[in-house]
Short mmCIF file of C-alpha atoms in Angstrom, two decimals:
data_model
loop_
_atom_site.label_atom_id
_atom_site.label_comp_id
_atom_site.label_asym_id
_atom_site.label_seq_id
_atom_site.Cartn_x
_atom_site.Cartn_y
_atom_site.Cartn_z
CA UNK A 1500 96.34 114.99 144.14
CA UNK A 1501 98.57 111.78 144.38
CA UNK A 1502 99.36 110.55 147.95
CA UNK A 1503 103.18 109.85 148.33
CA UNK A 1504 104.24 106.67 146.54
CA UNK A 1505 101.22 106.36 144.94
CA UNK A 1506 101.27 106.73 140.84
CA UNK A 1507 98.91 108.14 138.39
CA UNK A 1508 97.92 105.12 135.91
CA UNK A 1509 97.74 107.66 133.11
CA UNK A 1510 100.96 108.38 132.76
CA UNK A 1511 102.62 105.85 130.99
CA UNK A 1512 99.63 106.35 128.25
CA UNK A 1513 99.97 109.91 128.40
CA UNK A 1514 103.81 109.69 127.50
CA UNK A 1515 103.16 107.37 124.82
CA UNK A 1516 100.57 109.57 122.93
CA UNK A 1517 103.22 112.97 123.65
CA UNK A 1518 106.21 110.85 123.20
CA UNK A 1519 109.09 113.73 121.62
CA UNK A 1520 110.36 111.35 118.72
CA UNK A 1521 106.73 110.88 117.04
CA UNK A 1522 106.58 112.14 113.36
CA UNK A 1523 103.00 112.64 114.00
CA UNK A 1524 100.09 111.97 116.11
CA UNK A 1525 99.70 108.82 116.94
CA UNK A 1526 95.78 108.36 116.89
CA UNK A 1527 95.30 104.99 118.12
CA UNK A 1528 96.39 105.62 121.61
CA UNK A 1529 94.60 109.08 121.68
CA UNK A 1530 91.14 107.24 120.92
CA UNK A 1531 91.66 104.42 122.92
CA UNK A 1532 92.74 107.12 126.09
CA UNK A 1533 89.85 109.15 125.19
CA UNK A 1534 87.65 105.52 125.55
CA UNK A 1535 89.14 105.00 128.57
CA UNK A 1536 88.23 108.68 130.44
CA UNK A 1537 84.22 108.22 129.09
CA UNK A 1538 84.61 104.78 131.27
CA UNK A 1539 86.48 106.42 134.11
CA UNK A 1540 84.50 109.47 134.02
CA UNK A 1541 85.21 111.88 136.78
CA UNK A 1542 88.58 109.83 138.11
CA UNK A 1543 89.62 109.70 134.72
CA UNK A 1544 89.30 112.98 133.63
CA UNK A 1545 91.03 114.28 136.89
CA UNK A 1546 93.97 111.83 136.33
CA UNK A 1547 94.69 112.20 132.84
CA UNK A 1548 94.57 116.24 133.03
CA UNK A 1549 97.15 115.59 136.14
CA UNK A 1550 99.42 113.42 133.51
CA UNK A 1551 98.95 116.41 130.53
CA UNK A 1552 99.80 119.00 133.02
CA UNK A 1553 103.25 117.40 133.97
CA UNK A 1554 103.78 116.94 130.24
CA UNK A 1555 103.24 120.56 129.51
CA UNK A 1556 106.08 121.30 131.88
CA UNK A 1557 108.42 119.49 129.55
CA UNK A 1558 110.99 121.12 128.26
CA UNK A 1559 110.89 119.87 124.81
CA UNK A 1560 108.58 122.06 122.16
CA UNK A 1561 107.26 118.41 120.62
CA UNK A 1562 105.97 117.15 123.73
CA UNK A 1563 104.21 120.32 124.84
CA UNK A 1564 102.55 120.61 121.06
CA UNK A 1565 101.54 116.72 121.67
CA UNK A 1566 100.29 117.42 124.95
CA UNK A 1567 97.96 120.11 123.73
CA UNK A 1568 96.79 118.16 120.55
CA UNK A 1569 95.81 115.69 123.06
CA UNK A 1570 93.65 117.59 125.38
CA UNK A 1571 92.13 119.41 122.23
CA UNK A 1572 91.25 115.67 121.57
CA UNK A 1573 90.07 114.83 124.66
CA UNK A 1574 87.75 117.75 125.15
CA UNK A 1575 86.12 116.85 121.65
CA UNK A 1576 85.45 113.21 122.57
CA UNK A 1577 85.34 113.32 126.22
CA UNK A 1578 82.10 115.29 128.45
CA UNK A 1579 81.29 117.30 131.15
CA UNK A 1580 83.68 115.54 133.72
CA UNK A 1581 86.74 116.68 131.28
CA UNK A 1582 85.29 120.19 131.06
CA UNK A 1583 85.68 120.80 134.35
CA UNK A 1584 89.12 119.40 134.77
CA UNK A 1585 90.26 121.58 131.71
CA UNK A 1586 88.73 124.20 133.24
CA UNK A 1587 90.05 123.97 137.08
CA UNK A 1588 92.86 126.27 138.38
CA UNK A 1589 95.53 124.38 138.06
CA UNK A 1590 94.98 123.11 134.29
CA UNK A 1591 94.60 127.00 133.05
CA UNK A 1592 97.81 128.35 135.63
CA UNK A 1593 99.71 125.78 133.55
CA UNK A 1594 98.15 127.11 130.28
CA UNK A 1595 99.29 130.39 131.35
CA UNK A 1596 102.40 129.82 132.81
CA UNK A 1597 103.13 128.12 128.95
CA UNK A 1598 102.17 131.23 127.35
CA UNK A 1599 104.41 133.44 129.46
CA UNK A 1600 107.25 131.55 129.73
CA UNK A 1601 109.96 133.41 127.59
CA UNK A 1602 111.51 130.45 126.63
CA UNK A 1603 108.62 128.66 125.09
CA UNK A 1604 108.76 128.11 121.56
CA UNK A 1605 106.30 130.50 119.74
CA UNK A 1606 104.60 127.59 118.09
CA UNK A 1607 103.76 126.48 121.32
CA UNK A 1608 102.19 129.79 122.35
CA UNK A 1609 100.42 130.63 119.33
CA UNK A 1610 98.85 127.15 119.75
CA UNK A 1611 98.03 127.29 123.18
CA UNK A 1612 96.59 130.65 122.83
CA UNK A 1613 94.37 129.01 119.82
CA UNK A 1614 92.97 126.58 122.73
CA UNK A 1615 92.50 129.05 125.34
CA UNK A 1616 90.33 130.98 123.19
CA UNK A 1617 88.45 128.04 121.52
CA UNK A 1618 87.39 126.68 125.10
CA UNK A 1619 86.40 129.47 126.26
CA UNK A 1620 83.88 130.12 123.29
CA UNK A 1621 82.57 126.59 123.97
CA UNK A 1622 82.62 126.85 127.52
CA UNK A 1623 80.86 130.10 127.92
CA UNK A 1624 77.21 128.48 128.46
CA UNK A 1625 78.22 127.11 131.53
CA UNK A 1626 78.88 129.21 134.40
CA UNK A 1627 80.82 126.35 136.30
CA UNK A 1628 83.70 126.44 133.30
CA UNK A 1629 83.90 129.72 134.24
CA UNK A 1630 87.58 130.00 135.23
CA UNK A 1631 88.80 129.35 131.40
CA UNK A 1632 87.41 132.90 130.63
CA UNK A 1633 89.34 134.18 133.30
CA UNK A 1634 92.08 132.97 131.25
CA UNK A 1635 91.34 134.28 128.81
CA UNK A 1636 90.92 137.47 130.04
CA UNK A 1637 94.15 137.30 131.93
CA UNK A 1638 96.05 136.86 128.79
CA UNK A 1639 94.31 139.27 127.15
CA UNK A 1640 95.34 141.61 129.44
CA UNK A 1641 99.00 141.16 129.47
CA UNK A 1642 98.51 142.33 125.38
CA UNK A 1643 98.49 138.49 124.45
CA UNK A 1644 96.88 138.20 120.82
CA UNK A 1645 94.33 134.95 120.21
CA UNK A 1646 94.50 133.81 116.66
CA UNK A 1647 91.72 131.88 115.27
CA UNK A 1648 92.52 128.71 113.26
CA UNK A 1649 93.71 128.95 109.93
CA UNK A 1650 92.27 126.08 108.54
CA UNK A 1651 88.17 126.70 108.12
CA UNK A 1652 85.97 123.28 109.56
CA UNK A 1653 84.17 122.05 106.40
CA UNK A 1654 80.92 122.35 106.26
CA UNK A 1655 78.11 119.87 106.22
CA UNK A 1656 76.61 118.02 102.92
CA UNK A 1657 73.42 119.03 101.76
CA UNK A 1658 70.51 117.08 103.00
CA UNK A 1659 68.29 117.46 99.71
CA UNK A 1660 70.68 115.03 97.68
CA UNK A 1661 72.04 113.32 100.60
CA UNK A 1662 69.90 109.85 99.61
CA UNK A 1663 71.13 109.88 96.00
CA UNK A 1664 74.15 110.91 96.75
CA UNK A 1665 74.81 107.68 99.35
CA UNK A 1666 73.26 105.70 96.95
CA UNK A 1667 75.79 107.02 93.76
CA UNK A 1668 78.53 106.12 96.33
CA UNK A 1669 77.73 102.60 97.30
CA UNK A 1670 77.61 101.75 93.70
CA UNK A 1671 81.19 103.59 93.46
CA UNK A 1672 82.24 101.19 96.41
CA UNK A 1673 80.64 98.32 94.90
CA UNK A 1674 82.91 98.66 92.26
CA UNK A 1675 85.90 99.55 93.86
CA UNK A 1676 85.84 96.86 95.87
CA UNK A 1677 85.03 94.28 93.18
CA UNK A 1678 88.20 95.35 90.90
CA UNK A 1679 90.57 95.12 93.41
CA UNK A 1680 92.61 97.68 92.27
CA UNK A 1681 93.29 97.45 88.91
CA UNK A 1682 91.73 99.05 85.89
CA UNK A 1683 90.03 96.34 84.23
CA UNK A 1684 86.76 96.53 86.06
CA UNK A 1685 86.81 100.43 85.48
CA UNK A 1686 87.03 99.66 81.96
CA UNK A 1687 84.41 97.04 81.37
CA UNK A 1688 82.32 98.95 83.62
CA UNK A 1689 82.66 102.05 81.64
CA UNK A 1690 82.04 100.30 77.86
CA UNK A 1691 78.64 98.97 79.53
CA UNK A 1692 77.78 102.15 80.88
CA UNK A 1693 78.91 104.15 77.70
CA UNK A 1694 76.43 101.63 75.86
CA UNK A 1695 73.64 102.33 78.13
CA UNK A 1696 74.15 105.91 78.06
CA UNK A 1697 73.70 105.93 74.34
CA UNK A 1698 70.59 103.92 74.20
CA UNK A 1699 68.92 106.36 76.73
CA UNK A 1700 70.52 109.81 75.40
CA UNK A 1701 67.53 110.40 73.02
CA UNK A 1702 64.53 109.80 75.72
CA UNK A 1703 66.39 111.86 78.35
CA UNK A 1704 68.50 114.40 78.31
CA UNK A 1705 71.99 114.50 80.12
CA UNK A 1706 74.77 117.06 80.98
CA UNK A 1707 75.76 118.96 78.64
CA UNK A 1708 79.42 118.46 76.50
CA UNK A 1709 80.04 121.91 78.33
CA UNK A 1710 79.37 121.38 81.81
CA UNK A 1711 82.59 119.20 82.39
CA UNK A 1712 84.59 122.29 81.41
CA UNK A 1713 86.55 124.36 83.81
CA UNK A 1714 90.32 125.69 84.36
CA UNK A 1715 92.23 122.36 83.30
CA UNK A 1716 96.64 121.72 84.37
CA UNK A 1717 99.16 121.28 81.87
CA UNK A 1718 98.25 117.33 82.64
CA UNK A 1719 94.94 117.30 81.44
CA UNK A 1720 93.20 117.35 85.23
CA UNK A 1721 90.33 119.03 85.39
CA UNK A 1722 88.77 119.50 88.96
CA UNK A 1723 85.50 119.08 89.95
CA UNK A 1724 84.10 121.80 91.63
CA UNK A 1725 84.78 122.23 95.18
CA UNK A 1726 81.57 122.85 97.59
CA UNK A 1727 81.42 125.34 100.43
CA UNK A 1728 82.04 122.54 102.97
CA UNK A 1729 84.62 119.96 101.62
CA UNK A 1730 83.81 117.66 103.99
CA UNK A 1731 81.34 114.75 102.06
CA UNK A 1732 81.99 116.99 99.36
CA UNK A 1733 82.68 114.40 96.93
CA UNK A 1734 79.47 112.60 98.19
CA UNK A 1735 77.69 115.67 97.03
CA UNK A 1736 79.65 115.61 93.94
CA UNK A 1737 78.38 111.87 93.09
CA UNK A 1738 74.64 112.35 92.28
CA UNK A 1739 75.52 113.26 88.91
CA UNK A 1740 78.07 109.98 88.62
CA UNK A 1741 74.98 107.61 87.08
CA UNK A 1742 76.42 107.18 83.45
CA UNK A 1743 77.78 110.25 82.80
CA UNK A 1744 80.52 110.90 84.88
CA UNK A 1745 82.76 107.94 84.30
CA UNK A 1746 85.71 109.79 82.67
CA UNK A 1747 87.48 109.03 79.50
CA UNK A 1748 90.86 107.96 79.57
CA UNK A 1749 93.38 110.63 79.34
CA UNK A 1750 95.07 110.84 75.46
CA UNK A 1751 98.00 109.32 75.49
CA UNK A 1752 99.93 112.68 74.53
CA UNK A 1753 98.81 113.91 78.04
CA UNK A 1754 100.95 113.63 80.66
CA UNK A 1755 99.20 111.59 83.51
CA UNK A 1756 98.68 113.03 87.18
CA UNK A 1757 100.80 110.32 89.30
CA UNK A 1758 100.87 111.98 92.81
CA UNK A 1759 98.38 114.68 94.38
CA UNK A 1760 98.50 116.63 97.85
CA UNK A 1761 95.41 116.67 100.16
CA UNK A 1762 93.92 120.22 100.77
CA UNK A 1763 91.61 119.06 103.75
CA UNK A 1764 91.94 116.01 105.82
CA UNK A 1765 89.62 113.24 104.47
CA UNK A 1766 88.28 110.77 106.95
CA UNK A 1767 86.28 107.94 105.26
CA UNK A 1768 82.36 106.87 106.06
CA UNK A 1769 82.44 103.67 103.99
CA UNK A 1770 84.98 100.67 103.33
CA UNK A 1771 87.32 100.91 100.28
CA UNK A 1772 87.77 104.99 100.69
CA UNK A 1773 91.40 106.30 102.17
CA UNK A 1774 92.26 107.93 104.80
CA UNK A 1775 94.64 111.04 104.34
CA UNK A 1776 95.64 114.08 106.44
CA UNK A 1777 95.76 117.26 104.88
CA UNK A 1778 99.16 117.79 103.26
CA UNK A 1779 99.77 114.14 102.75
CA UNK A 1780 101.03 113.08 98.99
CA UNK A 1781 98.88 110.69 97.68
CA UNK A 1782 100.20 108.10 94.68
CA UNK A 1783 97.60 107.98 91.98
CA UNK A 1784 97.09 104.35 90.96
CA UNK A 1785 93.75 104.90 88.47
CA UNK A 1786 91.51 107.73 87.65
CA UNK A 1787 88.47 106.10 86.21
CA UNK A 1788 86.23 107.97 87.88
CA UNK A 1789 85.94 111.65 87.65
CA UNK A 1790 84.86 112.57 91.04
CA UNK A 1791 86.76 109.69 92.79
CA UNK A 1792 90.42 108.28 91.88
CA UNK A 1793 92.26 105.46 93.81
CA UNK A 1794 95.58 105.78 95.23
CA UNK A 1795 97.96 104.48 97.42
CA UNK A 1796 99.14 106.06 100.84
CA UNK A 1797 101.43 104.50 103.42
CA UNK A 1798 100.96 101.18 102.30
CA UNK A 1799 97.08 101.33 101.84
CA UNK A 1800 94.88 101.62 99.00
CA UNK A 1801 91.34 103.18 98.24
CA UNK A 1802 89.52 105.86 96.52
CA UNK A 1803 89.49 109.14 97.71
CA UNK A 1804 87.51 112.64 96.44
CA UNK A 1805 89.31 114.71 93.92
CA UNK A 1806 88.09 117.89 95.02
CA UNK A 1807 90.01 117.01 98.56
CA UNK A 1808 93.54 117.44 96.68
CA UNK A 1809 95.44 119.13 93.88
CA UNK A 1810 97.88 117.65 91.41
CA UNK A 1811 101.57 118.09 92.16
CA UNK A 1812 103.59 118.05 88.99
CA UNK A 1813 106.86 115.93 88.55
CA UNK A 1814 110.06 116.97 90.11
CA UNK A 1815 112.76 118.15 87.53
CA UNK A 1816 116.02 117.06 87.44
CA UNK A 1817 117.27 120.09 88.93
CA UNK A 1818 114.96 119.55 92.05
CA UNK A 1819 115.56 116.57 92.47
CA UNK A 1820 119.20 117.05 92.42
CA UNK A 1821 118.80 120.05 95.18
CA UNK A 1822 116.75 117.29 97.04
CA UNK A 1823 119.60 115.22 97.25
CA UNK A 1824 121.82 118.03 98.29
CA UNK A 1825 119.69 118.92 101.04
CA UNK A 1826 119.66 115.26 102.27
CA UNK A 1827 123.39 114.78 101.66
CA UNK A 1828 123.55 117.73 103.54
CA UNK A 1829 121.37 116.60 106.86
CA UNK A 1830 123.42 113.50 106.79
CA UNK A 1831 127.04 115.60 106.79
CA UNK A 1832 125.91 117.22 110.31
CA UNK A 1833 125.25 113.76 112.14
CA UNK A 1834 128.60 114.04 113.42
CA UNK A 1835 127.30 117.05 115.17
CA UNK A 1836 124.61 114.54 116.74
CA UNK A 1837 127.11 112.48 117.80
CA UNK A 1838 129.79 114.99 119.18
CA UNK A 1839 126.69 116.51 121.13
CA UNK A 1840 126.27 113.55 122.79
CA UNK A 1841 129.22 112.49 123.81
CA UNK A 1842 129.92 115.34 125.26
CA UNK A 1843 127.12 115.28 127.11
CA UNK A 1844 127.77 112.05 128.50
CA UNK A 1845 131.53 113.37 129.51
CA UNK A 1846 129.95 116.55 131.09
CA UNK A 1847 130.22 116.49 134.91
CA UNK A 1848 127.08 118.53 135.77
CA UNK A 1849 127.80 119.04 139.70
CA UNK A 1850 131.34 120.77 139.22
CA UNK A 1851 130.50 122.70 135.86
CA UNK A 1852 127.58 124.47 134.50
CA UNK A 1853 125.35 123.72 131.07
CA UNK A 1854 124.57 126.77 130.52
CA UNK A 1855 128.19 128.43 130.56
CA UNK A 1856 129.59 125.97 128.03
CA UNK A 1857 129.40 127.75 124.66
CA UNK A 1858 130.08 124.80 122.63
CA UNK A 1859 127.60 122.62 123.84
CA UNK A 1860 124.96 125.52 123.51
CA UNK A 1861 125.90 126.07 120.28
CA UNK A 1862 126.29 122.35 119.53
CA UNK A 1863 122.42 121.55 121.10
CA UNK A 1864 121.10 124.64 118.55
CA UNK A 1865 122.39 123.44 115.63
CA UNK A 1866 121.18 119.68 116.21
CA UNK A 1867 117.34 121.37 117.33
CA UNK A 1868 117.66 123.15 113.65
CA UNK A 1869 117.98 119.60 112.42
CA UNK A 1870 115.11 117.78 113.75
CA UNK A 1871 112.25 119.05 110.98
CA UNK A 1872 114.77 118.24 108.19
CA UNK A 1873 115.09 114.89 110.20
CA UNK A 1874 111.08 114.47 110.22
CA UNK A 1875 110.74 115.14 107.33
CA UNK A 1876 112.97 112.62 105.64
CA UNK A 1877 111.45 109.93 108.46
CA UNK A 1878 108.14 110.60 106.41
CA UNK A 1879 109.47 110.68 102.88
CA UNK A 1880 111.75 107.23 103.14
CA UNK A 1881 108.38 105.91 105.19
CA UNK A 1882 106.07 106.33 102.30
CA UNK A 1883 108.84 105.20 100.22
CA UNK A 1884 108.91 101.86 102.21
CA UNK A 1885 105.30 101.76 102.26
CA UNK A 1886 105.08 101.73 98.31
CA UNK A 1887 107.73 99.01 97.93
CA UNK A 1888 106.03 97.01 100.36
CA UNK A 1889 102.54 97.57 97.91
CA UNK A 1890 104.92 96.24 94.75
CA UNK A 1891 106.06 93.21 96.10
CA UNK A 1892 102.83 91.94 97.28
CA UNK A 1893 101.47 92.79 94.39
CA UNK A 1894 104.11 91.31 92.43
CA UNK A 1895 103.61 88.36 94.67
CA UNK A 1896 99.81 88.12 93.78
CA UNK A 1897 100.98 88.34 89.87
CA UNK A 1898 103.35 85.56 90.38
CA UNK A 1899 100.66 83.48 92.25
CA UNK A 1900 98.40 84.32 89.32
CA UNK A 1901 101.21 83.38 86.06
CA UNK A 1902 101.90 80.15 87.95
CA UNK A 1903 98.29 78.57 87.83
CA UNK A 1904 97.89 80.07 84.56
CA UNK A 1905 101.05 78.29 83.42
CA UNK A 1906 100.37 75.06 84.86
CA UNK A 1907 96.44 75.33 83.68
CA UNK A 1908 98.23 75.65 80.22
CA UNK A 1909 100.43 73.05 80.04
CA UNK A 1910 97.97 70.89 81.62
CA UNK A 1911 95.76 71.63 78.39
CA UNK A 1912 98.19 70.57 76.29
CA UNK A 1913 100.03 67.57 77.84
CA UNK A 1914 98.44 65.68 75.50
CA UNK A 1915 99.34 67.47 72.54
CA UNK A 1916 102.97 66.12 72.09
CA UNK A 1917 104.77 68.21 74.87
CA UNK A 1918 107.40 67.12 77.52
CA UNK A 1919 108.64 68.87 80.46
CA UNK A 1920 112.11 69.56 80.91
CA UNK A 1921 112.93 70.45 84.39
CA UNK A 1922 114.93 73.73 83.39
CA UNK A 1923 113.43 76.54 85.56
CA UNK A 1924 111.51 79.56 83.42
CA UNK A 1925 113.11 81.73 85.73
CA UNK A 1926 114.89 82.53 89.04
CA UNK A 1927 111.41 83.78 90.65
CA UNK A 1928 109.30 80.76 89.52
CA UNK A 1929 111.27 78.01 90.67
CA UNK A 1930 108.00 75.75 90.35
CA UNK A 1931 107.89 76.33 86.98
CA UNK A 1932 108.92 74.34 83.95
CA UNK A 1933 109.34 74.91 80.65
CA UNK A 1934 107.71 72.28 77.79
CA UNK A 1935 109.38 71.92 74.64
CA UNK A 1936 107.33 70.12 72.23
CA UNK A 1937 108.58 66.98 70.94
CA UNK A 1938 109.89 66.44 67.28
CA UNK A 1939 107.51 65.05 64.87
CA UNK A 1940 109.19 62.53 62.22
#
């Protein structure tokens, strides 16, 4: 494909998107490489399916599960041109020579398996895409099973409220984006509508005191109900938001929902609404609404549908304190990590073979059996940092704020008989200065 000396250009891109270390797909380089095939077109395609194919030959289980992610990827935003390329011979012999390999991880199988069958249901319509069904049918032979997906695709929203329902959710936005986060514009917002509401309750009627019932959680959440298709679900959800849906705060005897888990993947239509994969924890910031809630995630903030996740309750002490076992735990075998490596850096590989020395096998296991546990904590002290990094600009912005107010203040009353002395309020407001009024005589 490649004359000698000559490189493909899509492999350094290729590595980055499949790179072994990621703690997840990294969706900005997929997007921009799928961008940059629809400009290419045919050369494109052909080059970048060259790059995945070498990539699927890697030994490690992460790259090979990137590398398929990212052709599933391409074929959804890419055309014809990467069709055919996913479809050629020597795309599907690598496919199949990934299946059959006895040393492939069965994650890896069971996903490439998922792919084989998916593109061949899409590709069946056109007789030049032909050889994935042979595939298919190869694999099929040799007693291979074909899974489908376990997650369902959500469906579409319903056209017949689709204009009130976009209309509902710009005025959500509206307001989202106007309070900035806090819980003050939810508030006034919801004493004017709460006056409206009862001016107009005699002339038409509303939703009954029933309707909002349902199964409610020991924290007083109580789910709105979740459509066929989730996705826009909470658009659907919206047409009855007009006055009568803005929720009540929670008594103060309830315990309130601070953290929820996403049960589809949410990708927003509009500014102010957050992003979130499914399984992603989600910080609850305000629930003013009862169809939409804000919340934190990785350092950003927006509202997001509460029939996409469920409320996770708060760890106990004894979990927590298993949590920190199980950390203390991953930490203790780091010296594994090391030992592995330094013994293969002492290893002379043309006198001795890898595979005969025990220890190191044994060593390399027990580090692979690390590397979710290792993921995982990447992810959890992420989120962590993501949150802190939310609280100090926020405390920054509060700081900004109690200064002007301060000096607007003391301005007022410089007049009224107070000094400055040149004593700081605090540590954190070093502009600041306290006035003491002056005695009177």
């Amino acid at each position: 494909m490649f004359k000698p000396g000559q490189t493909n250009p899509y492999d350094d891109v290729v590595a980055k998107a499949t790179d072994e270390n990621l703690t997840s797909e990294d969706w900005e380089v997929t997007l921009n490489l799928c961008d940059k095939v629809q400009e290419e077109r045919e050369p494109g395609a052909r080059n970048v399916i060259a790059s995945l194919i070498k990539r699927l030959a890697h030994r490690s289980p992460n790259v090979q599960l990137y590398s398929l992610s990212l052709a599933e990827s391409l074929s959804k935003n890419c055309g014809i041109d990467l069709h055919r390329e996913l479809a050629s011979r020597a795309f599907t012999q690598a496919l199949e020579k990934l299946i059959t390999d006895r040393t492939s991880h069965d994650k890896v199988r069971k996903r490439a398996l998922n792919l084989v069958a998916v593109w061949t249901a899409e590709f069946e319509s056109d007789p030049s895409l032909g050889v994935m069904e042979e595939c298919y049918n190869n694999l099929k032979a040799k007693n291979y099973k074909f899974q489908p997906p376990e997650e369902p695709a959500p469906p579409s929203a319903d056209d017949e409220v689709r204009k009130r329902e976009e209309e509902e959710l710009q005025r959500v936005l509206e307001m989202s984006m106007h309070d900035k986060g806090g819980r003050a514009g939810y508030t006034e917002h919801s004493a004017q509508s709460s006056g409206a509401a009862g001016s107009s309750s005699a002339a038409r009627p509303g939703p009954s005191a029933g309707s909002a019932t349902g199964p409610t959680h020991p924290s007083g959440y109580v789910p709105a109900q979740s459509p066929k298709n989730p996705q826009r679900a909470a658009a659907s959800s919206t047409s009855s938001l007009a006055l009568s849906s803005i929720a009540t705060p929670a008594p103060a005897s309830t315990p309130i929902i601070t953290r929820v888990k996403a049960l589809y993947t949410f990708e927003p239509t509009e500014p102010g609404e957050l992003a979130f994969e499914k399984g992603e924890i989600i910080k609850v910031v305000d629930r003013g609404y009862k169809d939409w809630w804000r919340g934190q995630l990785k350092g950003r903030t927006g509202i997001f549908p509460v029939n996409y996740v469920e409320p996770l309750p708060e760890p106990t002490a004894g979990e927590l304190a298993r949590e920190a076992e199980q950390e203390a735990a991953v930490f203790a075998q780091a010296m594994n990590v090391d030992k592995l490596l330094t013994m293969l850096r002492a290893i002379d590989t043309s006198g001795e073979n890898l595979a005969d020395n025990e220890e190191i096998q044994e060593l390399y296991r027990s580090c692979m059996s690390l590397r979710p546990k290792i993921v995982k904590l990447i992810d959890k002290y992420s989120q962590k940092r993501a949150d802190l990094v939310s609280m100090n600009e926020s405390f920054v912005k509060a700081r900004v704020i109690f200064d002007r107010m301060m000096e607007d203040s003391l301005a007022r009353h410089t007049g009224s008989g107070y000094i400055s002395s040149t004593r700081p309020i605090c540590d954190l407001c070093p502009s600041s200065v306290r006035r003491w009024p002056t005695s009177r005589l």
